[in-house]
Coordinates of C-alpha atoms in Angstrom, one line a residue:
X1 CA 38.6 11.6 -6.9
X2 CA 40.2 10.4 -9.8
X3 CA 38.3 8.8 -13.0
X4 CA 39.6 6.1 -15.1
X5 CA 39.2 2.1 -13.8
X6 CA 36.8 0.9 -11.5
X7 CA 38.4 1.2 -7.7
X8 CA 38.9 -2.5 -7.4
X9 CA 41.2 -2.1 -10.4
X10 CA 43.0 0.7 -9.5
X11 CA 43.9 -0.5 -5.7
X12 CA 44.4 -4.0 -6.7
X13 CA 47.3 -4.8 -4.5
X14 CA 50.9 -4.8 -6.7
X15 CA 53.1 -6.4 -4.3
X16 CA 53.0 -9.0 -1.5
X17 CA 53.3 -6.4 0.9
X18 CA 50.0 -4.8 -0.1
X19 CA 48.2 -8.0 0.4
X20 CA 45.6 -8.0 3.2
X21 CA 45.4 -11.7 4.5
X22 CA 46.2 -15.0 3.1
X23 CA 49.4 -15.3 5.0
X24 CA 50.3 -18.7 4.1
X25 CA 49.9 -18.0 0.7
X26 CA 52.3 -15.1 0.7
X27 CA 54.6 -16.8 3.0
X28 CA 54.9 -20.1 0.7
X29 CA 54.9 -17.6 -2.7
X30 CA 57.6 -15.6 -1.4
X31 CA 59.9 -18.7 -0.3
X32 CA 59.5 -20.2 -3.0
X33 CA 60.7 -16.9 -5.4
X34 CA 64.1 -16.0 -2.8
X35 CA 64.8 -19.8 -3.9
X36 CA 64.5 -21.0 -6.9
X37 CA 61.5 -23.2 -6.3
X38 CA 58.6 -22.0 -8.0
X39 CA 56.4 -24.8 -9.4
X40 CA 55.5 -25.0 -12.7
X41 CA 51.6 -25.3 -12.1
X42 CA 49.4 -23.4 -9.2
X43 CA 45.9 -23.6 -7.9
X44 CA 44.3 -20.9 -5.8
X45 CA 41.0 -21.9 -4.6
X46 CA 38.7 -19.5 -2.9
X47 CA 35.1 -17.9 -3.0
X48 CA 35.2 -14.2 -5.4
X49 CA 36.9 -11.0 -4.3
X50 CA 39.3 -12.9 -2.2
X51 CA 42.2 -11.9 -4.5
X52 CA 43.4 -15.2 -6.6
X53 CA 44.0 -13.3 -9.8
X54 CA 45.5 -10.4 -8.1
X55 CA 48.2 -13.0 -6.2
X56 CA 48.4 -14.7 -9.7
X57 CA 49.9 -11.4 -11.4
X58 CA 51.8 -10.4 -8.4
X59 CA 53.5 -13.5 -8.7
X60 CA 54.2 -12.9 -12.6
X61 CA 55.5 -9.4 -11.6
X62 CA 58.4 -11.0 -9.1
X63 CA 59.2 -13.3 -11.5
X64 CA 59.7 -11.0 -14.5
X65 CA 60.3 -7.6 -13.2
X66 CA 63.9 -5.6 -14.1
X67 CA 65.2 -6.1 -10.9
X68 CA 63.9 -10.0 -10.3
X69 CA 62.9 -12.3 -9.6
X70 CA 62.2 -10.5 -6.4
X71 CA 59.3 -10.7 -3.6
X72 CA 59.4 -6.7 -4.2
X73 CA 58.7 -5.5 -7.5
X74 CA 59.7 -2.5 -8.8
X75 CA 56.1 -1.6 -10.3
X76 CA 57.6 1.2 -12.3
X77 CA 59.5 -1.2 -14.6
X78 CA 58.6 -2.1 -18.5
X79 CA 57.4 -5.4 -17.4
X80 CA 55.7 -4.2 -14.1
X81 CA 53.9 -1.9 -15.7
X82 CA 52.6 -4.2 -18.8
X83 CA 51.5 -6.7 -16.3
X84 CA 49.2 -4.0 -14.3
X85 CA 47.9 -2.7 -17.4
X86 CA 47.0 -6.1 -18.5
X87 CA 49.3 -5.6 -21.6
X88 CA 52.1 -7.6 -20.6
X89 CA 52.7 -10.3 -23.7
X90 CA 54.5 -13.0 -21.2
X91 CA 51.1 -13.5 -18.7
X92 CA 48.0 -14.1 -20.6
X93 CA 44.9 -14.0 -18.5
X94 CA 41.9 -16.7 -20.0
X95 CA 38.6 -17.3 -18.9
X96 CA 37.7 -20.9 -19.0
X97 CA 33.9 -20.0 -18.8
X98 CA 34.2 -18.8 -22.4
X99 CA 37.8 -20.7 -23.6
X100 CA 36.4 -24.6 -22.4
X101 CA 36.7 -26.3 -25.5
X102 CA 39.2 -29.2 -26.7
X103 CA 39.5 -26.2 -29.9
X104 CA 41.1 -23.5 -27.4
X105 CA 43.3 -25.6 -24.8
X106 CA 44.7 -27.1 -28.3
X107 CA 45.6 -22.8 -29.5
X108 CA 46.6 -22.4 -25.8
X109 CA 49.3 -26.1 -26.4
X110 CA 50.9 -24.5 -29.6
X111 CA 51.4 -21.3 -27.7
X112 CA 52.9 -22.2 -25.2
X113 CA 55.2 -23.8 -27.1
X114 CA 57.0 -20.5 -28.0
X115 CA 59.5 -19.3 -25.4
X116 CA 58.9 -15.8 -23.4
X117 CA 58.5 -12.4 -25.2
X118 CA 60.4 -10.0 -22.9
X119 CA 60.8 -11.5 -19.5
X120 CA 61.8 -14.7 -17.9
X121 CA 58.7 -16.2 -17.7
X122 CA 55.6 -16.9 -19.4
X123 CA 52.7 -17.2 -16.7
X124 CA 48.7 -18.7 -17.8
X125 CA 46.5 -17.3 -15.7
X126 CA 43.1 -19.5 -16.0
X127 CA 39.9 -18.0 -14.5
X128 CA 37.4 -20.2 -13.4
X129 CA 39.4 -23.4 -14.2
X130 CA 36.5 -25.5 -13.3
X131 CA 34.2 -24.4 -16.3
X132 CA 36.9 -26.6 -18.5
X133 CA 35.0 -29.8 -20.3
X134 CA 36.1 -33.2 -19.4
X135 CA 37.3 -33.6 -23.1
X136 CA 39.5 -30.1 -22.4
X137 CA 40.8 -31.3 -19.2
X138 CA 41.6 -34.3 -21.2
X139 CA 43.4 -32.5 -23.3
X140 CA 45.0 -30.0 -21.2
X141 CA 46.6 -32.7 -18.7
X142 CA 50.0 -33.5 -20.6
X143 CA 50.9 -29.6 -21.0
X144 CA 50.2 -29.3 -17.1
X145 CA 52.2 -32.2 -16.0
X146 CA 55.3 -31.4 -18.1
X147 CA 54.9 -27.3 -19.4
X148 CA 58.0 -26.3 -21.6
X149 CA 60.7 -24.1 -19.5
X150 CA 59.9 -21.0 -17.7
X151 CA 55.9 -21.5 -18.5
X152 CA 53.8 -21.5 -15.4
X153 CA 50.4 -22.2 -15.1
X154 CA 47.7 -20.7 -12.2
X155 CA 44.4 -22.1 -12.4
X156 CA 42.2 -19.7 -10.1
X157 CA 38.2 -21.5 -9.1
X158 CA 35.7 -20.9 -6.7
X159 CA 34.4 -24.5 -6.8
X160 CA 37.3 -26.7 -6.2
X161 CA 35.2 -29.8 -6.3
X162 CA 34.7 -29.4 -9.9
X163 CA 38.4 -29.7 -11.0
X164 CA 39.4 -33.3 -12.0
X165 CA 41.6 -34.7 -9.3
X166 CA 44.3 -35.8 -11.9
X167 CA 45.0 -32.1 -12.5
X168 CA 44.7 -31.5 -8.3
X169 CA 47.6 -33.8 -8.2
X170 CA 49.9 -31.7 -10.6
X171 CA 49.4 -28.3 -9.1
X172 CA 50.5 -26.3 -5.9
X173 CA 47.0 -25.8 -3.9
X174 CA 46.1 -22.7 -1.9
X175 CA 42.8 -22.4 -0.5
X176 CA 42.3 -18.6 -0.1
X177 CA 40.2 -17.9 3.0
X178 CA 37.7 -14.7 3.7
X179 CA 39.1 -11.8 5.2
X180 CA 37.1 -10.7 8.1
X181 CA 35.0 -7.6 8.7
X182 CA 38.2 -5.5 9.9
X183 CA 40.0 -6.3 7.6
X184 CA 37.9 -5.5 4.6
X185 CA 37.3 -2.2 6.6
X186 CA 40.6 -1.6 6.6
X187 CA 41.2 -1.9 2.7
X188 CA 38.2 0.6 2.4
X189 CA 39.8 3.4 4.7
X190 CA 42.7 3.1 3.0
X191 CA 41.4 3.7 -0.3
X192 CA 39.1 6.4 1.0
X193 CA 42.1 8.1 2.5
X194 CA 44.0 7.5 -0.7
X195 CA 41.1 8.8 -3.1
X196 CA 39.9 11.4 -0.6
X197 CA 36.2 10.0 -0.1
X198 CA 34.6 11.7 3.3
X199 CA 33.0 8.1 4.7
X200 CA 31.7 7.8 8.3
X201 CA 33.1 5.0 10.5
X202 CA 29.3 3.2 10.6
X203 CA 29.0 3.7 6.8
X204 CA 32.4 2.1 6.7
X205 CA 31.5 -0.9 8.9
X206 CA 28.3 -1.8 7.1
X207 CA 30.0 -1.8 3.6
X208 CA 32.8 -3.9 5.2
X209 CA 29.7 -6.4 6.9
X210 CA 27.7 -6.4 3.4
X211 CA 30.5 -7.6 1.5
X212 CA 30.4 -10.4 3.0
X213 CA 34.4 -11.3 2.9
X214 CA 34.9 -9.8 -0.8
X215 CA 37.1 -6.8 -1.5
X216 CA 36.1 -6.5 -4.9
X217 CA 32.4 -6.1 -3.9
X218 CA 33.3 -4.1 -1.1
X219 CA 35.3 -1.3 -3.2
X220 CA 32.0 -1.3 -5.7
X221 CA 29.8 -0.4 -2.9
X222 CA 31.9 2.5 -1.9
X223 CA 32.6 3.6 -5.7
X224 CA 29.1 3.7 -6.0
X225 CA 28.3 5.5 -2.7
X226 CA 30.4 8.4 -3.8
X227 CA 28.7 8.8 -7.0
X228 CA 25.4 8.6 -4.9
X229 CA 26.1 10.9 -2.4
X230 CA 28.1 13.2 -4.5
X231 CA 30.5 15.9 -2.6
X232 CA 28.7 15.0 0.6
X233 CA 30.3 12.5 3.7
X234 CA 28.5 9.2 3.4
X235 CA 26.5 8.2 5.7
X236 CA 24.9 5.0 7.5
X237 CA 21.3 5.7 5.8
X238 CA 23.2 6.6 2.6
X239 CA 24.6 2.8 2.7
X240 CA 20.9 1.1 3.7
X241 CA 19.5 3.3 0.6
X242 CA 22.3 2.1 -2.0
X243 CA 22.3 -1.8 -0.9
X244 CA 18.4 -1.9 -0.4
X245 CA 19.2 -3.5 3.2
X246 CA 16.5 -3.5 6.2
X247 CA 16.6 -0.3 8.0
X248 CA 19.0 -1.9 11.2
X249 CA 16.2 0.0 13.7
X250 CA 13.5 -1.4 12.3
X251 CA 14.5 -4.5 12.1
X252 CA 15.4 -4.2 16.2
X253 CA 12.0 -2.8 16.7
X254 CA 10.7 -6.6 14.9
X255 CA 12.5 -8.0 17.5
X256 CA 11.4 -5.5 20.4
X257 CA 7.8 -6.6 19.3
X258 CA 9.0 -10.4 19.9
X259 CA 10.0 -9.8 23.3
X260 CA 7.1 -8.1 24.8
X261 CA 4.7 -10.9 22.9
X262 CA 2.7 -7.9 21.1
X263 CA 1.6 -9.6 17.6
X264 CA -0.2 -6.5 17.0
X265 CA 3.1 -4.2 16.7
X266 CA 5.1 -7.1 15.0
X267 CA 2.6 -6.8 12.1
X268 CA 2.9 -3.0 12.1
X269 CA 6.5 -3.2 12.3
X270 CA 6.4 -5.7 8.8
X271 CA 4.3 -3.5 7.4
X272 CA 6.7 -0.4 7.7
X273 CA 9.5 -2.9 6.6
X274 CA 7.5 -3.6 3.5
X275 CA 6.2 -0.3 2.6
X276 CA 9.5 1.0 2.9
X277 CA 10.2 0.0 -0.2
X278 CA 12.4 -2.9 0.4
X279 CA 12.0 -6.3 -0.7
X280 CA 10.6 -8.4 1.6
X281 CA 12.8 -11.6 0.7
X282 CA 16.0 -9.0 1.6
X283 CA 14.3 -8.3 4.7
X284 CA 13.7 -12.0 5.7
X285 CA 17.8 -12.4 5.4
X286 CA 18.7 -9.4 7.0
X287 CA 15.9 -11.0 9.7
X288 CA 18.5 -13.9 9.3
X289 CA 21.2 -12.3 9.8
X290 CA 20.0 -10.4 13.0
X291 CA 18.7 -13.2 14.7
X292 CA 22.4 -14.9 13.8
X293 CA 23.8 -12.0 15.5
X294 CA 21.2 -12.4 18.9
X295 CA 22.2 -16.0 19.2
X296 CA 25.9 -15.3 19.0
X297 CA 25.8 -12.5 21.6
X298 CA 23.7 -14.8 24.0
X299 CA 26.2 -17.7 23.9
X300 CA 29.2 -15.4 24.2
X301 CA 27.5 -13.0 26.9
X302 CA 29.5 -10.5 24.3
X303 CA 29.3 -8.9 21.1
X304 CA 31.7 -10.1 19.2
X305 CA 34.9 -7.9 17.5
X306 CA 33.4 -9.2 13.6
X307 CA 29.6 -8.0 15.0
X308 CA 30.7 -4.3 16.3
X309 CA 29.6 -1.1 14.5
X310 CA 29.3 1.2 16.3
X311 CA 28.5 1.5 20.2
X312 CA 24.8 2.2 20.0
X313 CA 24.1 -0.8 18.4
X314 CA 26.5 -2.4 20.0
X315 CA 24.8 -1.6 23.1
X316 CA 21.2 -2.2 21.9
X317 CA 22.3 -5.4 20.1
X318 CA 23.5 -6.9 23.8
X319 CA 20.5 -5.6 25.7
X320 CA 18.3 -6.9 22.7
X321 CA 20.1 -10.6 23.4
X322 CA 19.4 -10.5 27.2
X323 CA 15.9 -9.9 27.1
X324 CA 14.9 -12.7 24.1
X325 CA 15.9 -16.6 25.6
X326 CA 17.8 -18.7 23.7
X327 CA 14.8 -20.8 22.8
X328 CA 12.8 -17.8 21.2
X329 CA 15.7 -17.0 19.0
X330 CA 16.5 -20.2 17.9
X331 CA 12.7 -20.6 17.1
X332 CA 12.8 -17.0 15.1
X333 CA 16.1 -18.1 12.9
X334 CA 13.7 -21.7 12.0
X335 CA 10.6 -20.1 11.0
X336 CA 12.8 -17.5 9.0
X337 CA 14.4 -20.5 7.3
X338 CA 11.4 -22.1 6.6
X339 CA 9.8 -18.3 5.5
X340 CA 12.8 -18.6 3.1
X341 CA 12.3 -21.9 1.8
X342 CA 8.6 -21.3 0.9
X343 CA 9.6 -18.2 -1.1
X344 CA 11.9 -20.1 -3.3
X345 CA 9.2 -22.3 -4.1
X346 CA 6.7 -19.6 -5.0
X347 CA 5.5 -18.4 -2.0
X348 CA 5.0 -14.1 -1.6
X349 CA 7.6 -12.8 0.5
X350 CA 5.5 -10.0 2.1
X351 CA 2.8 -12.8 3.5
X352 CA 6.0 -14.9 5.1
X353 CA 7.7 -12.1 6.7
X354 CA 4.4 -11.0 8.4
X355 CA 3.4 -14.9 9.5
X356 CA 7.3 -14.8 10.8
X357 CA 6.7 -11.9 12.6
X358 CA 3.2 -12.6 14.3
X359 CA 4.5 -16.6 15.0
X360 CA 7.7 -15.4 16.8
X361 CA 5.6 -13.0 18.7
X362 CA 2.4 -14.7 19.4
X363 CA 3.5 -18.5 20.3
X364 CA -0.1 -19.4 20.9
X365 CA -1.3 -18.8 17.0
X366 CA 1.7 -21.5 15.8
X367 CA 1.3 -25.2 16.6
X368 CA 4.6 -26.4 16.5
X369 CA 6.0 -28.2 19.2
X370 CA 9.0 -25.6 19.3
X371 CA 6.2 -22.8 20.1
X372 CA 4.4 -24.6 23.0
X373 CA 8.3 -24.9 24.6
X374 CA 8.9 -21.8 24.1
X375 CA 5.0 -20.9 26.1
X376 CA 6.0 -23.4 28.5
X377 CA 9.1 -21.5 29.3
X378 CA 7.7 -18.5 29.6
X379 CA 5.3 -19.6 32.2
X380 CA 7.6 -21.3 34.7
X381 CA 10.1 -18.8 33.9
X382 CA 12.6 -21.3 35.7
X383 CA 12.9 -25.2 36.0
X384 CA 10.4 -27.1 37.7
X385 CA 11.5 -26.6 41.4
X386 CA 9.7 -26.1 44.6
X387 CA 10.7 -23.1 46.2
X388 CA 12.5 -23.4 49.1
X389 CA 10.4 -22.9 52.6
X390 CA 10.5 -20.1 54.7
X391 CA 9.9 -19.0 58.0
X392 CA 6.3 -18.5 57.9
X393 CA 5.6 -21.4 56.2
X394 CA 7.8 -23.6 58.9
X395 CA 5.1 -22.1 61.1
X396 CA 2.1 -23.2 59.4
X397 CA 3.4 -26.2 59.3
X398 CA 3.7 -26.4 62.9
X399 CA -0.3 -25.6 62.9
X400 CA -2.5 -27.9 62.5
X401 CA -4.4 -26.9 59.3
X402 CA -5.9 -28.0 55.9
X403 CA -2.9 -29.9 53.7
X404 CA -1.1 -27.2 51.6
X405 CA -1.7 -27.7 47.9
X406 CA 0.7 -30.1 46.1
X407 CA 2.8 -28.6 43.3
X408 CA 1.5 -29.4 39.5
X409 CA 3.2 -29.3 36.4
X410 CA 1.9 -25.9 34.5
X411 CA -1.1 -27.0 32.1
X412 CA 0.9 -26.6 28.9
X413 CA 3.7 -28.6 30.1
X414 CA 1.9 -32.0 30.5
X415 CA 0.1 -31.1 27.0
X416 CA 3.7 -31.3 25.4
X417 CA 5.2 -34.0 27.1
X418 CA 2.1 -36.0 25.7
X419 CA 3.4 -34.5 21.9
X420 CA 6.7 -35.8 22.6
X421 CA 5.9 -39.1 23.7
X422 CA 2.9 -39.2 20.6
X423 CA 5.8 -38.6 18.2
X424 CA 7.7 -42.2 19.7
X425 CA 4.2 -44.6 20.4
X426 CA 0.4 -43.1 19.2
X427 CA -0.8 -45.6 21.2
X428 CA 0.7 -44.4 24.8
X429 CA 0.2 -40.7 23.9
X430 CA -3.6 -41.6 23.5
X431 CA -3.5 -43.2 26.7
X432 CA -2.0 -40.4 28.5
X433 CA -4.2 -37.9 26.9
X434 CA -7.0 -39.6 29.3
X435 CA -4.4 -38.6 32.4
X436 CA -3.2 -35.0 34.3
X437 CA -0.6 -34.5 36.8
X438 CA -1.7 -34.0 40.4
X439 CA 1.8 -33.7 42.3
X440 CA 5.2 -33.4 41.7
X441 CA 8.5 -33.2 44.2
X442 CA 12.1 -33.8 44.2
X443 CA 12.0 -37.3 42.8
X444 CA 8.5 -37.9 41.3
X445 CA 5.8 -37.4 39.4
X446 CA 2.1 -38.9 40.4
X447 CA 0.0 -38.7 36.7
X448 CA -4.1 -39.6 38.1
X449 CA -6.1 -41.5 35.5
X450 CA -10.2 -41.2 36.0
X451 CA -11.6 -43.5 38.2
X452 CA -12.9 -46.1 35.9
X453 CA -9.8 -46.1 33.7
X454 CA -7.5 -48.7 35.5
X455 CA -7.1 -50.6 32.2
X456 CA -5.4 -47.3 30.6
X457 CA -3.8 -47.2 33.9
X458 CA -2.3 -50.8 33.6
X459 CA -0.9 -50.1 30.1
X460 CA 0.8 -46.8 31.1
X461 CA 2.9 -48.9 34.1
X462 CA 4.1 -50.8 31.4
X463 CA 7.9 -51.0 31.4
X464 CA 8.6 -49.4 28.1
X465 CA 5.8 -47.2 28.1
X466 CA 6.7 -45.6 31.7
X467 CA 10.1 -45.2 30.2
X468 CA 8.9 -43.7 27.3
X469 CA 6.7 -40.9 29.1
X470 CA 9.7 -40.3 31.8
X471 CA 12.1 -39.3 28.6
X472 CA 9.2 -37.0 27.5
X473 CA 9.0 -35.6 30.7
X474 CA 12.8 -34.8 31.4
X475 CA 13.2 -33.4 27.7
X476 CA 10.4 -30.5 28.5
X477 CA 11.1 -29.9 32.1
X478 CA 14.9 -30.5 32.1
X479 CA 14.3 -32.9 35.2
X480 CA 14.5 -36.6 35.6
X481 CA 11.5 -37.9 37.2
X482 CA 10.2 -41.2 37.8
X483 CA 6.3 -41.6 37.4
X484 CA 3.8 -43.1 39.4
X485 CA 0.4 -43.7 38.5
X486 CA -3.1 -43.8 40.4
X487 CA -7.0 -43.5 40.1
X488 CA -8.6 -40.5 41.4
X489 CA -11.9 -39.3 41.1
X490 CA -12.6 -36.8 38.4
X491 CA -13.5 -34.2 40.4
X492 CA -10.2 -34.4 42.3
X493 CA -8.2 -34.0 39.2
X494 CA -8.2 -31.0 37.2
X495 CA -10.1 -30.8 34.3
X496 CA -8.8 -32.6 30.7
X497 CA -8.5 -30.4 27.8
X498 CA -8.8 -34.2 26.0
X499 CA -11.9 -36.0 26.0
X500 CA -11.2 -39.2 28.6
X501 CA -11.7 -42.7 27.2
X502 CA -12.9 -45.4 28.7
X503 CA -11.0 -49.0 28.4
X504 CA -13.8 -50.3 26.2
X505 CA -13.9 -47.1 24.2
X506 CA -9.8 -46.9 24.0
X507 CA -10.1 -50.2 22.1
X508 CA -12.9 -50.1 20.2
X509 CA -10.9 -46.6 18.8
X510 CA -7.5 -48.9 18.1
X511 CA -9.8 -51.3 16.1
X512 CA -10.9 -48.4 14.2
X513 CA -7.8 -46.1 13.6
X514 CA -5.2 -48.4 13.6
X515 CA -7.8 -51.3 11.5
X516 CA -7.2 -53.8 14.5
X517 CA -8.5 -57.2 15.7
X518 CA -9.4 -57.7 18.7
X519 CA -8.4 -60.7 20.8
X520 CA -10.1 -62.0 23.4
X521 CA -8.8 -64.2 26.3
X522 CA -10.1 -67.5 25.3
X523 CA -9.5 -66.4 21.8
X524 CA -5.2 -66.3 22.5
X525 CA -6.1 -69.2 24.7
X526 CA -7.0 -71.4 21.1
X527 CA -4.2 -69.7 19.5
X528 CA -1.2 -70.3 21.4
X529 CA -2.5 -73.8 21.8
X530 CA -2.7 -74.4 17.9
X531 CA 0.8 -73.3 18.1

């Protein structure tokens, strides 16, 4: 391997050609040169590593190479070569994050002022344009609008937002997109072929995936893999050691644990994630990013061409998908957010990523309402829906014979569609916390109140109220039910988790939560006749 400049400076690409992506940028560049119709100020927007300063200088090397302006330059050339050495007297690179005064955009006026040095054009390059000072915009905005001949201006930003929309108006925009996971990977096999670096194919693919759509970061991983690994091939663990990442089997074991509900080996698995010497906030995103993965493979039935490593995981990363439902993983990726979102606010990392872990495994030991669906689901394993008969039981029916049992909503379902309906009216979700379902069929639902509660009974018939609790009711069991209620004795109901209220005790609890008054019949009698 050859020393000298870092790899991202070395295999910057020269000519349009070389560039990987960005089509419509080299399309409009290259139409522009074959006729005459450059523009005399450019803006390339796009997040770091995408390649804005190495489009700019491309475009300075068609314009003043020996043999331009061409869309091919020579590269071997005086001027070709000044301008990849960063030498070149004509194209003057400027960082705005240290050059944002009204001082330096008045030295950058007066220069610009005097014609090229050697080639046909003088060409600004401006890095991170949107660090300018409103007073340097200001200043800058006449000399944009109307530059002297052959001076051309490229103002390259990663927060477009930022740039006044005056100086939007007088510049060419290209919004440079992120290149995809094959096609970072295929920058880095090239340059490992080109400097002879021994890399295996699922070392390659998780450098491409960690660089998250930037070349530049991607060629610094591999430079310094090589000098990690020395003379040897790098490897897949050679890559999780450098970039600190979650060990990609452990972190399917976390999930394994999720599966088969076993809290117990969920902590054990955080443990060895933590004690591996990784930092637990890194772990919670790669836990991120994982679960990402799941919930993409679950909706496509597929792993998709940007998620594929290598086959194993491939394969393991599908089967993983088909045995967690989409409600578990969707409930994993929020209690990872909100594991995130208390460590940025002080919170240890280590702690979260364990309480992540036990929740997602162990619904029971995490009152949210998203955990006791997800319970629910795994109880009925199935929507509500009486099976249908068979033969044998055509036959009992014939028989004469004790009533078969009616079908009941599973005891954690009712529990939750009381939750729902609490967070909509307190006041009917404390009446129906007094009521259980006692049988259910193809178009309703009959809810039994105690015997003596026929005033909570009368509320809950209610228009609005019964349409409330039947909304509840189809959200958690996917069915649309209409609700009938009746009084049944409390030993023929099955037994409340919630202490029942009485109508006499019902109000006198309004009058004390809710600070109430209340009215009597001959009491609203005297007041609607006052009014």
């Amino acid at each position: 391997m050859s020393t000298g400049p870092s790899l991202y400076r070395r295999h910057r690409p020269r000519t349009f050609q070389d560039v990987v992506g960005q089509e419509h940028v080299v399309r409009t560049l290259a139409n522009a040169i074959e006729r005459d119709k450059v523009h005399h100020a450019y803006l390339f927007v796009g997040s770091r590593g995408t390649g804005k300063t190495s489009m700019a200088k491309i475009l300075a090397a068609c314009l003043n190479c020996a043999s331009g302006p061409t869309t091919t330059p020579c590269g071997t050339c005086d001027s070709c070569q000044a301008i990849q050495n960063a030498t070149s007297l004509d194209v003057i690179e400027m960082d705005a994050a240290s050059n944002n005064s009204v001082d330096d955009i008045r030295d950058l006026r007066e220069k610009v002022a005097y014609a090229p040095v050697s080639g046909r054009h003088k060409v600004y390059i401006l890095d991170e344009a949107h660090m300018l000072s409103q007073q340097a915009w200001n200043a800058f905005l006449k000399t944009l609008e109307e530059p002297p001949p052959r001076t051309i201006f490229v103002l390259a930003t990663t927060e477009a937002q930022k740039v006044l929309p005056t100086v939007v108006d007088r510049c060419h925009r290209f919004d440079f997109g992120r290149p995809s996971i094959p096609q970072v990977t295929e920058v880095l096999a090239r340059v490992a072929q080109q400097e002879q670096i021994d890399i295996d194919s699922g070392a390659l693919a998780l450098v491409a995936r960690h660089a998250t759509g930037s070349f530049r970061d991607a060629l610094g991983t591999l430079e310094q893999l090589v000098t990690y690994v020395g003379a040897s091939t790098i490897r897949p663990a050679d890559v999780l050691a450098v970039l600190g990442v979650a060990d990609v089997e452990q972190l399917f074991a976390a999930v394994d644990a999720i599966i088969a509900r076993d809290p117990a080996e969920a902590l054990r698995t955080a443990a060895r994630l933590a004690d591996s010497g990784r930092d637990p906030g890194q772990v919670l995103r790669d836990l991120e990013v994982h679960g990402r993965e799941l919930l993409a493979v679950q909706v496509l039935k597929e792993v998709p061409p940007e998620l594929q490593v290598t086959p194993e995981r491939n394969q393991n990363l599908l089967q993983q998908a088909q045995g967690l439902s989409n409600t578990d993983t969707i409930r994993l990726l929020d209690l990872v957010a909100a594991a995130l979102d208390a460590t940025a606010n002080g919170a240890q990392a280590r702690i979260q990523l364990e309480l992540v872990l036990i929740k997602a495994a162990a619904p029971q030991a995490d009152p949210s309402m998203s955990a006791l669906l997800s319970r629910i689901e795994r109880l009925e394993g199935g929507p509500l829906i009486p099976p249908a008969p068979t033969e044998r039981d055509r036959e009992a029916e014939a028989e004469p014979a004790a009533p078969a049992p009616t079908e009941v909503v599973p005891d954690d379902a009712w529990p939750a569609v009381v939750e729902l309906v609490r967070a909509e009216n307190a006041m009917l979700a404390a009446l129906l916390e007094g009521a259980r379902p006692v049988d259910i069929n193809d178009r309703q639902m009959t809810v039994a109140f105690p015997a003596g509660a026929a005033f909570l009974k009368r509320k809950a018939e209610q228009d609005d109220h019964r349409r409330v609790a039947a909304d509840a009711l189809r959200k958690v069991t996917g069915r649309s039910l209409v609700l009938r209620f009746e009084l049944r004795a409390q030993d023929d109901t099955p037994a409340p988790t919630a202490q029942t209220l009485s109508g006499e005790e019902l109000v006198q609890r309004f009058v004390e939560e809710f600070d109430a008054e209340e009215l009597l019949d001959d009491q609203s009698t005297e007041t609607e006749a006052h009014h």
